[in-house]
Coordinates of C-alpha atoms in Angstrom, one line a residue:
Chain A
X1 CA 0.0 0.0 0.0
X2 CA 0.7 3.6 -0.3
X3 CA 0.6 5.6 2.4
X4 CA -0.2 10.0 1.4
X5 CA -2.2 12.6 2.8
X6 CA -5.9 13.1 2.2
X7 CA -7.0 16.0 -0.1
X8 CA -10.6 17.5 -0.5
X9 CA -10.8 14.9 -3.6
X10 CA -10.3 11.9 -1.3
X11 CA -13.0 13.1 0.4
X12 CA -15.9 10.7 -1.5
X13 CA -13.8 7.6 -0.6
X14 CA -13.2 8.2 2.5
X15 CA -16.9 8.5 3.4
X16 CA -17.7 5.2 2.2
X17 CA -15.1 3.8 4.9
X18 CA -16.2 6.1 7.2
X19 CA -19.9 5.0 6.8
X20 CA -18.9 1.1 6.2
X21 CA -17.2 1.4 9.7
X22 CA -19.6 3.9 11.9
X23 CA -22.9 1.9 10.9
X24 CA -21.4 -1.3 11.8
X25 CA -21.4 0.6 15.4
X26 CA -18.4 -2.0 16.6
X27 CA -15.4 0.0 17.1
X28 CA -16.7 3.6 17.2
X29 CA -19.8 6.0 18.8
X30 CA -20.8 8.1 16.2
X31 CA -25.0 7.4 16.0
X32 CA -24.5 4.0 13.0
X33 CA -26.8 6.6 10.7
X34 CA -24.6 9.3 11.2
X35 CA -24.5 11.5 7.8
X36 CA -21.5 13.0 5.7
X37 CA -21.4 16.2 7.7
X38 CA -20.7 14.6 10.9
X39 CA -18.7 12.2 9.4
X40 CA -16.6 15.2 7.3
X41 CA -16.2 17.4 10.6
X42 CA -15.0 14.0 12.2
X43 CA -12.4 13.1 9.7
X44 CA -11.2 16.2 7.9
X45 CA -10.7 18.3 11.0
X46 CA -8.5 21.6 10.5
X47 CA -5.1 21.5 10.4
X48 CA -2.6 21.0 12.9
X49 CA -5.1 17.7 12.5
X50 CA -3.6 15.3 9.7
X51 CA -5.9 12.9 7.7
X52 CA -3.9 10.2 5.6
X53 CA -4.9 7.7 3.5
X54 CA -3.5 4.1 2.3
X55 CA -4.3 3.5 -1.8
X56 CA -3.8 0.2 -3.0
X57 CA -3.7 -0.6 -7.1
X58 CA -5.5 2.8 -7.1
X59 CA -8.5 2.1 -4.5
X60 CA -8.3 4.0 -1.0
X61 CA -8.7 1.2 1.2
X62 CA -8.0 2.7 4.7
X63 CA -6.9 6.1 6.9
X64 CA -6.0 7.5 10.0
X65 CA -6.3 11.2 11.7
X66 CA -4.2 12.3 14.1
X67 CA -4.0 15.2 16.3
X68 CA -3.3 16.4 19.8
X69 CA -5.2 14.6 22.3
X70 CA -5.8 17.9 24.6
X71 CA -5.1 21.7 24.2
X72 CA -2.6 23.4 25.5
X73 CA -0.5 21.7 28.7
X74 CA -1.8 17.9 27.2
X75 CA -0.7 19.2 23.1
X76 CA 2.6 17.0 23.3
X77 CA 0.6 14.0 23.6
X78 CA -1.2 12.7 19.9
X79 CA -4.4 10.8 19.6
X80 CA -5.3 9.1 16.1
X81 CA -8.5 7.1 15.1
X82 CA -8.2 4.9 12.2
X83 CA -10.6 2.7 9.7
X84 CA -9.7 0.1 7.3
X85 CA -12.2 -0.9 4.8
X86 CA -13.9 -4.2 5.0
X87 CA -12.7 -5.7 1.6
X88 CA -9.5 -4.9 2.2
X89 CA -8.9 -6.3 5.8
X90 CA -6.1 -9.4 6.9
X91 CA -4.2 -7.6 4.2
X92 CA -1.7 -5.4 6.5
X93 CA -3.2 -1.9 6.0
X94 CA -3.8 -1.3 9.3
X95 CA -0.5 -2.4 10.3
X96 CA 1.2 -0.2 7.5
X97 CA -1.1 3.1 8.7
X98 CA -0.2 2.4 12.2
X99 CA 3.1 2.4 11.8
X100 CA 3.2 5.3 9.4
X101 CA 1.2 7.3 12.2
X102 CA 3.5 6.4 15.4
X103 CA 6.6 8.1 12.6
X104 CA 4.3 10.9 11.3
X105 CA 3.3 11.9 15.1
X106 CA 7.1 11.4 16.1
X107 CA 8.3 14.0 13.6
X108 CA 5.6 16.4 14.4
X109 CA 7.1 16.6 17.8
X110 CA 4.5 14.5 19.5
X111 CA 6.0 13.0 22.8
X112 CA 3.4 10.0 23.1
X113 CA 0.4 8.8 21.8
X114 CA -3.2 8.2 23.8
X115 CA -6.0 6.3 22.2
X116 CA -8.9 7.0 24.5
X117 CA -11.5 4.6 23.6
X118 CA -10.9 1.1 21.9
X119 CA -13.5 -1.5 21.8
X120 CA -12.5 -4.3 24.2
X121 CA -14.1 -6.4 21.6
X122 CA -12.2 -4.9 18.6
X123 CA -9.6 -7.5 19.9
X124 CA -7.9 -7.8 16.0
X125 CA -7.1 -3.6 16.7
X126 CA -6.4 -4.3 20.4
X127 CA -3.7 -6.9 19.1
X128 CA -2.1 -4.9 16.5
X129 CA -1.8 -1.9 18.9
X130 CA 0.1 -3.9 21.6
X131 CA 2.3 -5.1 19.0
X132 CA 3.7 -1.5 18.0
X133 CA 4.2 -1.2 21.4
X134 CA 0.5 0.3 23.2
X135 CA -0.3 -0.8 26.6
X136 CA -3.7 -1.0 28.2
X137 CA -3.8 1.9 30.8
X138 CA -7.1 0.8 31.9
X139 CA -10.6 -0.5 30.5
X140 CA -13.3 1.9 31.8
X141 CA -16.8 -0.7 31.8
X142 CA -19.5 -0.6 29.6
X143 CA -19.2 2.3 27.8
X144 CA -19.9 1.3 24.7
X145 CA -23.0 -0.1 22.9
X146 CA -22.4 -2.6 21.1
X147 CA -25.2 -4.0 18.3
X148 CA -23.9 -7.5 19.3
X149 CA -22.2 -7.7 22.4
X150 CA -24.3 -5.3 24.4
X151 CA -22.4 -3.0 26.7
X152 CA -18.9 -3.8 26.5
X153 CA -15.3 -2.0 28.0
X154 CA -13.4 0.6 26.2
X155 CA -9.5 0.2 26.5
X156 CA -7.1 3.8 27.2
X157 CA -3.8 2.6 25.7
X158 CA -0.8 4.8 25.3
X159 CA 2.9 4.2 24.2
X160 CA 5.2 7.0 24.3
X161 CA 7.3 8.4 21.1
Chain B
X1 CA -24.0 26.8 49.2
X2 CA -26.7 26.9 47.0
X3 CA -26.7 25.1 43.5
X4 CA -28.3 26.2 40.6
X5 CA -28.7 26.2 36.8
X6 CA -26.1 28.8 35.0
X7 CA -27.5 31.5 32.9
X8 CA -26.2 34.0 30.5
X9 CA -26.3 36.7 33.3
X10 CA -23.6 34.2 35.2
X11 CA -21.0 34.0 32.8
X12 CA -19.3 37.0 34.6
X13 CA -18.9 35.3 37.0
X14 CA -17.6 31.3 35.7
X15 CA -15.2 33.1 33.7
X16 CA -13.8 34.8 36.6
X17 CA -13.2 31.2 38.0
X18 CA -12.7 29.6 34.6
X19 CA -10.3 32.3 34.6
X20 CA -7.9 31.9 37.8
X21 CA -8.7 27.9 37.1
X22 CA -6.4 28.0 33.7
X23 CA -4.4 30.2 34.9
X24 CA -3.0 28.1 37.0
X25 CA -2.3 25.4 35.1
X26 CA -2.6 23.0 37.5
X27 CA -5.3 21.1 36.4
X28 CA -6.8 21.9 32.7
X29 CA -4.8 21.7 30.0
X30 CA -5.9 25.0 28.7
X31 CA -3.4 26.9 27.8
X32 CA -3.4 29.7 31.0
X33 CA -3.7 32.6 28.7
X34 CA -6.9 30.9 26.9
X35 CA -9.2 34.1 26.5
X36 CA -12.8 34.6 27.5
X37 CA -14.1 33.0 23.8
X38 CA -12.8 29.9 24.3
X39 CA -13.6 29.8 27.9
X40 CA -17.0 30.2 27.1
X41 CA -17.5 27.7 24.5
X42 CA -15.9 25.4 27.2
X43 CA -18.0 26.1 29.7
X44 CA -21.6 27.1 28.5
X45 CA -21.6 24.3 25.8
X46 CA -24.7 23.8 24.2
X47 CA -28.0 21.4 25.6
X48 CA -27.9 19.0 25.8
X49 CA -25.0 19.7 28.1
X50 CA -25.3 21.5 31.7
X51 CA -23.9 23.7 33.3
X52 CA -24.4 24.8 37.0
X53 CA -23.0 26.4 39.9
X54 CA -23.0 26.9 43.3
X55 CA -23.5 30.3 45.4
X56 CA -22.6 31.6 48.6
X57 CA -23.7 34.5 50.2
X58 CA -24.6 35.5 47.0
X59 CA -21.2 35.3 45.6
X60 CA -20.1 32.1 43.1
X61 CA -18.2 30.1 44.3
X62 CA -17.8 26.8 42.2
X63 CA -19.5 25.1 39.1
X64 CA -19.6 22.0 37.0
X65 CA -20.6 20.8 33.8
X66 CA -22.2 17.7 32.8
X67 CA -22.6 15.9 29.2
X68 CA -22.3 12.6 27.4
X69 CA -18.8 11.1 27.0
X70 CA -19.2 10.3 24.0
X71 CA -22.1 10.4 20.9
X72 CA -23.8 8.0 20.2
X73 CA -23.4 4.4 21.2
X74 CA -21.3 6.2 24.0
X75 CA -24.1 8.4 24.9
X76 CA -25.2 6.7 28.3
X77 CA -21.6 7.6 29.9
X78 CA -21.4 11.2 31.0
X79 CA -18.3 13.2 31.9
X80 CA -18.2 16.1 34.2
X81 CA -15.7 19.1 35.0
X82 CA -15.5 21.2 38.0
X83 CA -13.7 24.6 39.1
X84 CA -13.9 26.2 42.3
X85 CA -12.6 29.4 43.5
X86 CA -9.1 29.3 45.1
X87 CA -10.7 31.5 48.2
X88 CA -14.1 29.4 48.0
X89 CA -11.6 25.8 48.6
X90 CA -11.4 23.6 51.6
X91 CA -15.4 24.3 52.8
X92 CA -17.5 21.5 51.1
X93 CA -18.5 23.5 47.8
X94 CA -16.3 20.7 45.6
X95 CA -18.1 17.9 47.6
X96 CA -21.6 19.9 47.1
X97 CA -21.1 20.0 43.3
X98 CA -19.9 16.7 43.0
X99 CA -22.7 15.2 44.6
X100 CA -25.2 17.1 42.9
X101 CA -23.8 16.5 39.6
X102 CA -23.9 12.4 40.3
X103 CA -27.9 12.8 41.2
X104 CA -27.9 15.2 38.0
X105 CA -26.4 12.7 35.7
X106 CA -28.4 10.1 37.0
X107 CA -31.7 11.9 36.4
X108 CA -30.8 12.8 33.3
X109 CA -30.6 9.1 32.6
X110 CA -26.6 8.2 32.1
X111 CA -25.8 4.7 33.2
X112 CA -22.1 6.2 34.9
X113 CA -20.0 9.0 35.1
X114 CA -16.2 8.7 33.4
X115 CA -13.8 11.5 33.9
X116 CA -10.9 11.5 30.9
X117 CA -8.0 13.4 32.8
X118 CA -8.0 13.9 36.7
X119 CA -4.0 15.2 36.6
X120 CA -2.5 13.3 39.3
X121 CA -1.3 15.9 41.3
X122 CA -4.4 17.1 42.1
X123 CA -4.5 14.9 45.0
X124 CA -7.6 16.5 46.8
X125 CA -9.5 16.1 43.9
X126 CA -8.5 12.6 43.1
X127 CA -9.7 11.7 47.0
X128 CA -12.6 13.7 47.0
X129 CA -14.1 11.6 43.0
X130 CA -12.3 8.2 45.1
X131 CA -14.3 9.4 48.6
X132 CA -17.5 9.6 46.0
X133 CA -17.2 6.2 44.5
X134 CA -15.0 6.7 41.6
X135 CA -11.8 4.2 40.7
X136 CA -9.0 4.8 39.3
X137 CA -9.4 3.1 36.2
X138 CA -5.9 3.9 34.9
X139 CA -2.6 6.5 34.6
X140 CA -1.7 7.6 31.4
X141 CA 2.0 8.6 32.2
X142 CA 3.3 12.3 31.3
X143 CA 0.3 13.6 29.5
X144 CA 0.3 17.0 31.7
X145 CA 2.6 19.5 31.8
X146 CA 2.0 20.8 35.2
X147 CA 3.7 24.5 35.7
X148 CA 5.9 23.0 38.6
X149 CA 5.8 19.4 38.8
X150 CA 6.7 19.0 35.0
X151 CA 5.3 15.9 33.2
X152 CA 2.8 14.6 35.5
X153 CA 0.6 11.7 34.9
X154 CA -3.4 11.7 34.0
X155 CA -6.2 9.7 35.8
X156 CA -8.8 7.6 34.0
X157 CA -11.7 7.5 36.3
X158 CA -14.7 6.0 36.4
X159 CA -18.0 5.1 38.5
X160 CA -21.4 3.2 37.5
X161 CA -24.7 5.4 38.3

């Protein structure tokens, strides 16, 4: 895969992943029938916020954001969300845009990186954050609603950079 | 103290807290020169949010607000933040609020209450949320830079409603 940053033209792709992912209501909040402007002010947020993308034989088939996790006295430490489309899972995308986010957030001068809400039962994500290094600061109980599972734990995990 | 809904008319008066709060830098990572516009979108979000406060004598001397955590399938968590004046500290208003804002947020329907960064060092705060029934759910190391402490870690916590 290819790993760039997202322009205003990528924007169409990157609302079918978005939607794909939010209305399968697993691994993130948003309401599953959340519409593009939600989804647009989620994932193309101002700049110093980065949106990336990973293209593969030409098809956009996942992205991360990443930005500071808090204003001000929390700004050294990034946060970053990511979404792989479904076709194009069990390929190494995710891998490859995780990896290219822990560099991209070093070289912006980010000192660590928080995630402040993963499914515990996005246990494929959980995995492949522990092995570039995340730990598990705590699981805070049933905060999310899962279509499936019912109320399940959200992880905090954190490495630093 | 008496607690009440926040109006327009109060605003004076929570950014005078808001205010000496940042400032500090003790505790929100604001940064301590954020002005009065930021403040206010802050602290008088919009509903379905809450904010109150609590008087004394006539004079304000602490507030909270109150939301949901998260959208969506995160919805039924709230979050809550609280300032009190420095001259207003050590006489129960804290405890008042906090109180009141757990009978709040259970009215208003959430299932718990999760607060996303309790700095560490804030030790009368951290026993006061533990004193209420909140755990520590987890530290996410050097995500504050307190003004003399340095690096200081953030608490995850968390308490069912």
């Amino acid at each position: 895969v290819e790993i760039r940053r997202a322009s205003d033209a990528d924007w169409p792709a990157l609302w079918s992943i978005w939607h794909e992912v939010v209305a399968a209501g697993e691994t993130y909040p948003w309401d599953p029938e959340a519409d593009e402007t939600i989804a647009r002010n989620h994932w193309m947020p101002p700049a110093p916020a980065e949106t990336w993308l990973a293209e593969s034989d030409g098809d956009v088939v996942g992205t991360y954001i990443v930005s500071a996790n808090r204003p001000g006295l929390g700004a050294h430490m990034a946060t970053a969300s990511f979404m792989v489309a479904s076709k194009a899972r069990g390929k190494g995308a995710g891998r490859a845009l995780g990896e290219h986010c822990l560099e991209r957030a070093k070289s912006l001068g980010y000192q660590g990186m928080q995630f402040n809400a993963v499914v515990e039962t996005n246990t494929s994500a959980v995995a492949l954050w522990q092995a570039l290094g995340f730990v598990i600061v705590g699981t805070v109980p049933a905060a999310h609603r899962h279509p499936t599972h019912g109320l399940v734990g959200i992880h905090i995990m954190h490495r630093s950079l």
